[in-house]
Coordinates of C-alpha atoms in Angstrom, one line a residue:
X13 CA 28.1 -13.9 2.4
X14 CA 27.2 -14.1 6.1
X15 CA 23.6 -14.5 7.1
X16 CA 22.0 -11.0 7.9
X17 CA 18.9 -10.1 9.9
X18 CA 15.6 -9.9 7.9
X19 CA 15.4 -6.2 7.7
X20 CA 18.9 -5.8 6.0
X21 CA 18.5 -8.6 3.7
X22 CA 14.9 -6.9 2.3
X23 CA 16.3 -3.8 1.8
X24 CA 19.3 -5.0 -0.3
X25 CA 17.6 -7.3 -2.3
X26 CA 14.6 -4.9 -3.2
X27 CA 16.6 -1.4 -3.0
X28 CA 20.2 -2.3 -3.5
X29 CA 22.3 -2.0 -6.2
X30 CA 20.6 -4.1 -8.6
X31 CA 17.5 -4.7 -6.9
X32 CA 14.2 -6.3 -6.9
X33 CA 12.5 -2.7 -7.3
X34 CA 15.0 -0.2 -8.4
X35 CA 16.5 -2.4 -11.6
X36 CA 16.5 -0.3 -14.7
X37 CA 14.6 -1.5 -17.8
X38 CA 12.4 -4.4 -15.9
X39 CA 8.9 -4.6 -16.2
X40 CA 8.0 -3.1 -12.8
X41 CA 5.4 -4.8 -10.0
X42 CA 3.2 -5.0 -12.6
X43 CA 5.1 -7.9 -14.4
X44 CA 5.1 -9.5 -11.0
X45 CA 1.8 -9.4 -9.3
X46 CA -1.1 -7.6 -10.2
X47 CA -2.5 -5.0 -7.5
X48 CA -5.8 -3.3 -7.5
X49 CA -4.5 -0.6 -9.3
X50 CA -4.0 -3.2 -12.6
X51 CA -7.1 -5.4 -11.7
X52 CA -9.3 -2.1 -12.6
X53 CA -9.4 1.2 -13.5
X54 CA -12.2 1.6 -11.3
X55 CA -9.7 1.8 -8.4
X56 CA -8.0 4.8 -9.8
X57 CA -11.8 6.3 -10.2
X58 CA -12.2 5.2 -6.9
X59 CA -9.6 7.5 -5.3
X60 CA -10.1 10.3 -7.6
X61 CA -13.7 10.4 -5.5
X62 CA -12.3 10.1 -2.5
X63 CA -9.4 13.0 -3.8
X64 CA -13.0 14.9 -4.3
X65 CA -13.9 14.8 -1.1
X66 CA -10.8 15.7 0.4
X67 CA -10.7 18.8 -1.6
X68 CA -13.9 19.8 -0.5
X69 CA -12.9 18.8 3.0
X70 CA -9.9 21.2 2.7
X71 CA -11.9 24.4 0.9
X72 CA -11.2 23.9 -2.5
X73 CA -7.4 24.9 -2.1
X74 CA -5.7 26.4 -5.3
X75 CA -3.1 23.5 -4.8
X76 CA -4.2 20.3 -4.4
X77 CA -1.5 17.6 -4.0
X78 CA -1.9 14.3 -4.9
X79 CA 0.9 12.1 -3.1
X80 CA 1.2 8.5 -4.7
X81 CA 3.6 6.9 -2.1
X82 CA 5.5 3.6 -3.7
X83 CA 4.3 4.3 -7.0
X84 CA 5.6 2.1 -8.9
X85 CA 5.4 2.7 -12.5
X86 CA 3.1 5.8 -11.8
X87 CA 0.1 3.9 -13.1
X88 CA -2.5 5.1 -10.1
X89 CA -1.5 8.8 -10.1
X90 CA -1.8 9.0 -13.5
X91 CA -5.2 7.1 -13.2
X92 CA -6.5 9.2 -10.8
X93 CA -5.8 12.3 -13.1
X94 CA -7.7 11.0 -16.3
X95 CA -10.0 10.4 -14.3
X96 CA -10.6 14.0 -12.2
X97 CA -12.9 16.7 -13.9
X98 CA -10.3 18.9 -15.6
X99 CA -11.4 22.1 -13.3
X100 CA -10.2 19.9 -10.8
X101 CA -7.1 18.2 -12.5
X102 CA -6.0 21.6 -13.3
X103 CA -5.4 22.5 -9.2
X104 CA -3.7 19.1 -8.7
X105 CA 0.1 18.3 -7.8
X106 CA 0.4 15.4 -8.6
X107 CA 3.5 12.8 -7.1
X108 CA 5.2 10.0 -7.5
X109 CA 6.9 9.1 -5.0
X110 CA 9.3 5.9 -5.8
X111 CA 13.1 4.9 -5.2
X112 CA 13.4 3.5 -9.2
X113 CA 14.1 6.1 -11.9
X114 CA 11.3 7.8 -13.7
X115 CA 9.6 5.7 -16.3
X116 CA 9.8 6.8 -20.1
X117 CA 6.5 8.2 -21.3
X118 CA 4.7 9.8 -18.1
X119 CA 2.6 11.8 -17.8
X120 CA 4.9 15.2 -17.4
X121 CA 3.0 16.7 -15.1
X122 CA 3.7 14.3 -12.6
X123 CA 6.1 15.0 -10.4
X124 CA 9.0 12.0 -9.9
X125 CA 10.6 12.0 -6.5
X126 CA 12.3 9.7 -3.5
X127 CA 10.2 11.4 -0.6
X128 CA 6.8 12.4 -0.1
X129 CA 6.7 16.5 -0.4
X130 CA 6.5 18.7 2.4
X131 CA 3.9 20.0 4.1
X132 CA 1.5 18.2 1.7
X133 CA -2.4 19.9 1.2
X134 CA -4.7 17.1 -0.2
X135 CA -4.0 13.2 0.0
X136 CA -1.4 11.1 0.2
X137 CA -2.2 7.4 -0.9
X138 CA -0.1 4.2 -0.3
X139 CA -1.2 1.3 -2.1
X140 CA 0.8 -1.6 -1.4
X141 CA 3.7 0.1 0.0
X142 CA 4.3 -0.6 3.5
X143 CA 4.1 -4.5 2.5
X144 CA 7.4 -3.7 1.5
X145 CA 8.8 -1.7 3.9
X146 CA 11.7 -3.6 4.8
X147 CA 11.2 -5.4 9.0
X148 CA 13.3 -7.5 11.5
X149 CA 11.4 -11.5 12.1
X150 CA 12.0 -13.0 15.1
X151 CA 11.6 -16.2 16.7
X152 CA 11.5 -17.3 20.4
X153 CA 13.2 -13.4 21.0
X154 CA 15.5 -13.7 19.0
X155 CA 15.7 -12.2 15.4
X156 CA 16.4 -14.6 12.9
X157 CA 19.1 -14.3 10.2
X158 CA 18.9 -15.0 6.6
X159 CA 21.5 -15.8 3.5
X160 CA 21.5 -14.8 0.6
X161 CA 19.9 -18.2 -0.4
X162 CA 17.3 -18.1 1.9
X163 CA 18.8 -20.6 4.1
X164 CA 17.6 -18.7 8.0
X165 CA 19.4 -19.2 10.9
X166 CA 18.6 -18.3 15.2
X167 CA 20.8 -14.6 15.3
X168 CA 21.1 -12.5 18.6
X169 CA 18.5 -11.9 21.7
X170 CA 16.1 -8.9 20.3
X171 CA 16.8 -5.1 21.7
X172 CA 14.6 -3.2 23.8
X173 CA 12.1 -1.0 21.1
X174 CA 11.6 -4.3 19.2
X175 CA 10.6 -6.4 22.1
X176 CA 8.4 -3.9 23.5
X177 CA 7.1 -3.3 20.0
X178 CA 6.1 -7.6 20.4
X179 CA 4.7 -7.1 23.9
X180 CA 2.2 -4.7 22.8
X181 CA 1.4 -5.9 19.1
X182 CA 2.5 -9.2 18.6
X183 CA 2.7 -10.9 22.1
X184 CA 1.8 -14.8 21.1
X185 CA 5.1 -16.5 21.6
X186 CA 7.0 -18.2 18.1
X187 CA 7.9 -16.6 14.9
X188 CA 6.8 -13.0 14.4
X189 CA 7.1 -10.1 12.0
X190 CA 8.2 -7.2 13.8
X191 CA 6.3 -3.8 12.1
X192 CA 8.5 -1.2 14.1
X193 CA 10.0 0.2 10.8
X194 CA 6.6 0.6 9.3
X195 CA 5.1 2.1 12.1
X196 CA 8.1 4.6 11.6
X197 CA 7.9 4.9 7.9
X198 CA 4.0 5.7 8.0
X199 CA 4.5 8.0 10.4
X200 CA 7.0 9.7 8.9
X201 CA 4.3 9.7 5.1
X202 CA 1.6 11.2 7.6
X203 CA 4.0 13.9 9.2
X204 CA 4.6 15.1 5.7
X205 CA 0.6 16.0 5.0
X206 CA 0.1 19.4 6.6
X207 CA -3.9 19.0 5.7
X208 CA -5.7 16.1 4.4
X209 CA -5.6 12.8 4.4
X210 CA -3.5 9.9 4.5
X211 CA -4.5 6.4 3.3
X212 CA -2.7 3.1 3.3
X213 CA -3.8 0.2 1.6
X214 CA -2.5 -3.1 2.4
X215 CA -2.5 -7.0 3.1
X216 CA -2.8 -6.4 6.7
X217 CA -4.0 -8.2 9.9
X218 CA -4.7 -6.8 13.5
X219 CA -4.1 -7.8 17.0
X220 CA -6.9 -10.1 17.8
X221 CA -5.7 -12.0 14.6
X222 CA -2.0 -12.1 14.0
X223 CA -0.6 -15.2 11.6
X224 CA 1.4 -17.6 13.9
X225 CA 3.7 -18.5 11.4
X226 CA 4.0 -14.9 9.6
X227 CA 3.8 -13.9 6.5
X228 CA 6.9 -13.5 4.7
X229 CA 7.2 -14.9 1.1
X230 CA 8.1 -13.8 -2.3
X231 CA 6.9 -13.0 -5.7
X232 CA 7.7 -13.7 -9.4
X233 CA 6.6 -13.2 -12.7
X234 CA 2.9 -13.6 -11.2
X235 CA 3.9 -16.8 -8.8
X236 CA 4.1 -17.2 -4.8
X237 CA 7.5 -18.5 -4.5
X238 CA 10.0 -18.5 -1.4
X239 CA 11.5 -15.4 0.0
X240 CA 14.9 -15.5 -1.1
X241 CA 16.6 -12.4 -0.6
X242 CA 19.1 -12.1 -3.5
X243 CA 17.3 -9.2 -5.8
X244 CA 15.5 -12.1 -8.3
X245 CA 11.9 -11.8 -6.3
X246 CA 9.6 -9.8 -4.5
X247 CA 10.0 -10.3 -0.7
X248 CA 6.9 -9.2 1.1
X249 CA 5.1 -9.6 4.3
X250 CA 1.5 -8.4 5.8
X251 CA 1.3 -5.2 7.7
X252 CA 0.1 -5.0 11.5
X253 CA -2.2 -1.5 10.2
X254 CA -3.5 -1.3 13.7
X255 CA -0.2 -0.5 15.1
X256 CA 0.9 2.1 12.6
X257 CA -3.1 3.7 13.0
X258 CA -2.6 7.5 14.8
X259 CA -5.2 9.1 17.1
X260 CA -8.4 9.3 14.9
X261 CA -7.7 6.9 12.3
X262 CA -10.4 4.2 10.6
X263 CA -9.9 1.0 9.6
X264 CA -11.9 -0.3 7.0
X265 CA -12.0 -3.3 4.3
X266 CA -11.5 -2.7 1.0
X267 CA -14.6 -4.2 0.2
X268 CA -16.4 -1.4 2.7
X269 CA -14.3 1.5 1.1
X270 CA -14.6 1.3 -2.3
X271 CA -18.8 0.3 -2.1
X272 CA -18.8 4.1 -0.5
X273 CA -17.0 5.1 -3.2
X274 CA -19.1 3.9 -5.4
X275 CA -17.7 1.0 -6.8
X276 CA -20.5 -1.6 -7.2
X277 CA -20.3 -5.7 -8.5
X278 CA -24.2 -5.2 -9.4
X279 CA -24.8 -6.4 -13.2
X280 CA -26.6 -3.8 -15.5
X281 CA -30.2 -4.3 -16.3
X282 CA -31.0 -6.9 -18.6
X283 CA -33.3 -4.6 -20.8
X284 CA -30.3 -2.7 -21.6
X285 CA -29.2 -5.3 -23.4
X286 CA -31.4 -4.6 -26.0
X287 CA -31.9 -1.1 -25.8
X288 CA -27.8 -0.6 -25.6
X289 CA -26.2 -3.6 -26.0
X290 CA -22.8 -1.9 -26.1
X291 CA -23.2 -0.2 -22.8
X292 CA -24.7 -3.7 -21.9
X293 CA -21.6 -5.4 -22.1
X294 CA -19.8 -2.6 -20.4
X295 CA -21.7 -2.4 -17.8
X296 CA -21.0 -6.3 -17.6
X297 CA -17.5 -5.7 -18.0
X298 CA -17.3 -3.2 -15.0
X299 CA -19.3 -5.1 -12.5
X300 CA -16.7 -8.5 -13.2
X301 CA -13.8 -5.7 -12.1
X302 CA -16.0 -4.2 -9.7
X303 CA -16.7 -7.6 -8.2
X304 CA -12.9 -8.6 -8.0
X305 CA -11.7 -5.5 -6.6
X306 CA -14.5 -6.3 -3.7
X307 CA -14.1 -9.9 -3.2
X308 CA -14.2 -11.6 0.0
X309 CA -11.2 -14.0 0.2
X310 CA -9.3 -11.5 -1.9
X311 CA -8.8 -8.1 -2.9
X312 CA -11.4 -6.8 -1.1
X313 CA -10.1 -7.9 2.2
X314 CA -7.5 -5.4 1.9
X315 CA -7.4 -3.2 4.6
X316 CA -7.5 0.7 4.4
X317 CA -6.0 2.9 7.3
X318 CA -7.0 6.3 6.8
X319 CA -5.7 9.1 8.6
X320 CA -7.1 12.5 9.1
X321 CA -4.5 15.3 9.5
X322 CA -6.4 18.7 10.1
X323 CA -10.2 17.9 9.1
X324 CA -13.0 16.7 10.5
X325 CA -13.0 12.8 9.3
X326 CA -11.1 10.2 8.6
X327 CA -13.9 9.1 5.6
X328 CA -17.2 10.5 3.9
X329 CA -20.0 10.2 5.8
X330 CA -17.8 9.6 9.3
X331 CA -17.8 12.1 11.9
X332 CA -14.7 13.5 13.6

């Protein structure tokens, strides 16, 4: 086959027939790479605090959606519902909002779809999904083709909305990862929230540090390997977060959102040990997930873009 650019070579080899994401029976990202959402279920306690506080933000509504945006197996929605009080798991619509086909055992009150619900009331939550939103590279303005292989090649000069797109983002000259299409495709998640709050959660960078080489690479079976785009890996690359942020949005770390939501790496006392030895060791147990889910160097410099649509702040304890 001919070489393609970047962005049509992602989205077949992830969403195409047969694809990295969409292939029936497989094992999902899970079998892949592990996420926050499979380091801990602290993280899905984590969001059902923060799906607190949007509730209250919003009145209490008698529906309450709960919009999981790439979900992939449905593993945090159904997290986040164990892990609700039932008064308030009984007001939730929950979603799952993924291109594969339902899984086989899930929970059946969530709700399977391709697209985010209209007119959403409550939050929408995107871990890990605009990483694979499928974007053009380029090179010395010019977009950069790829075969099936991997093999890359120099294609044509770059149009108008993706050079301005470098100008304003990503204006150090050599390779680049243009973020146009996830700019688009967050905006798009955020335009479907009529009140709430919209959070993505990503490998990201910003302007004042943008990789000079990218970031594009690939993932299997728990192993970095190259990004070949013929449906046998993950292909992936770091989102520019700042650029898809709308008018009163926050950026924050992962390490500074989920120690607000109370998600601490501080061991139990020691005198539990012997007055509880079993909550002793799960205490410990909880403060090793706690402290990986936090960690500088990894997990815990995820970013988290939060949006506000209709209420006062874009995070507890923030003012509009």
């Amino acid at each position: 086959m001919a070489p393609v650019r970047w962005r049509s070579a992602m989205e077949a080899a992830l969403y195409g027939p047969g694809g990295f994401y969409v292939r029936p029976g497989g094992p999902g990202p899970a079998g892949h790479f592990r996420t926050s959402v499979h380091a801990s279920g602290l993280y899905a306690g984590a969001v059902a605090r923060l799906l607190l506080w949007v509730d209250a933000e919003l009145g209490h509504p008698a529906g309450l959606d709960l919009v999981d945006m790439g979900a992939g197996r449905g593993e945090l929605v159904a997290g986040v519902l164990a892990a609700l009080p039932p008064e308030v798991a009984a007001r939730v619509r929950p979603y799952a909002v993924e291109r594969a086909e339902r899984p086989e055992r899930l929970d059946p009150r969530i709700r399977w779809a391709a697209e985010p619900p209209v007119r959403a009331t409550g939050l929408l939550f995107a871990n890990e999904w605009l990483d694979n939103v499928p974007l053009e590279v380029a090179e010395d303005g010019r977009y950069v083709l790829v075969a099936p292989d991997g093999t890359e090649s120099p294609g044509g000069p770059l149009d108008d909305a993706d050079r301005a797109w470098l100008e304003r983002w990503w204006p150090e000259p050599g390779r680049a990862e243009i973020g146009r299409a996830r700019d688009e495709a967050w905006a798009a998640a955020v335009a479907s929230v009529e009140r709430g709050l919209a959070v993505a959660v990503d490998y990201a960078h910003t302007r004042e540090a943008r990789p000079p080489y990218g970031t594009l690479t690939g993932f299997r079976a728990g192993r970095e390997v190259p990004p070949v785009p013929d449906g046998s890996c993950d292909v992936t690359a770091h989102v520019a977060l700042d650029s898809c942020a709308g008018p009163g949005a926050a950026l924050l770390t992962q390490r500074e959102a989920l120690t607000a939501l109370g998600v601490s790496g501080a061991r139990p006392p020691l005198a539990l040990a012997s007055a509880d030895p079993a909550a002793y060791v799960r205490g410990l147990a909880a403060a090793g997930e706690a402290a990986e889910l936090t960690a500088r160097g990894g997990l815990g410099d995820f970013l988290w873009l939060c949006q506000p649509v209709g209420i006062r702040a874009a995070w507890p304890g923030a003012t509009g």
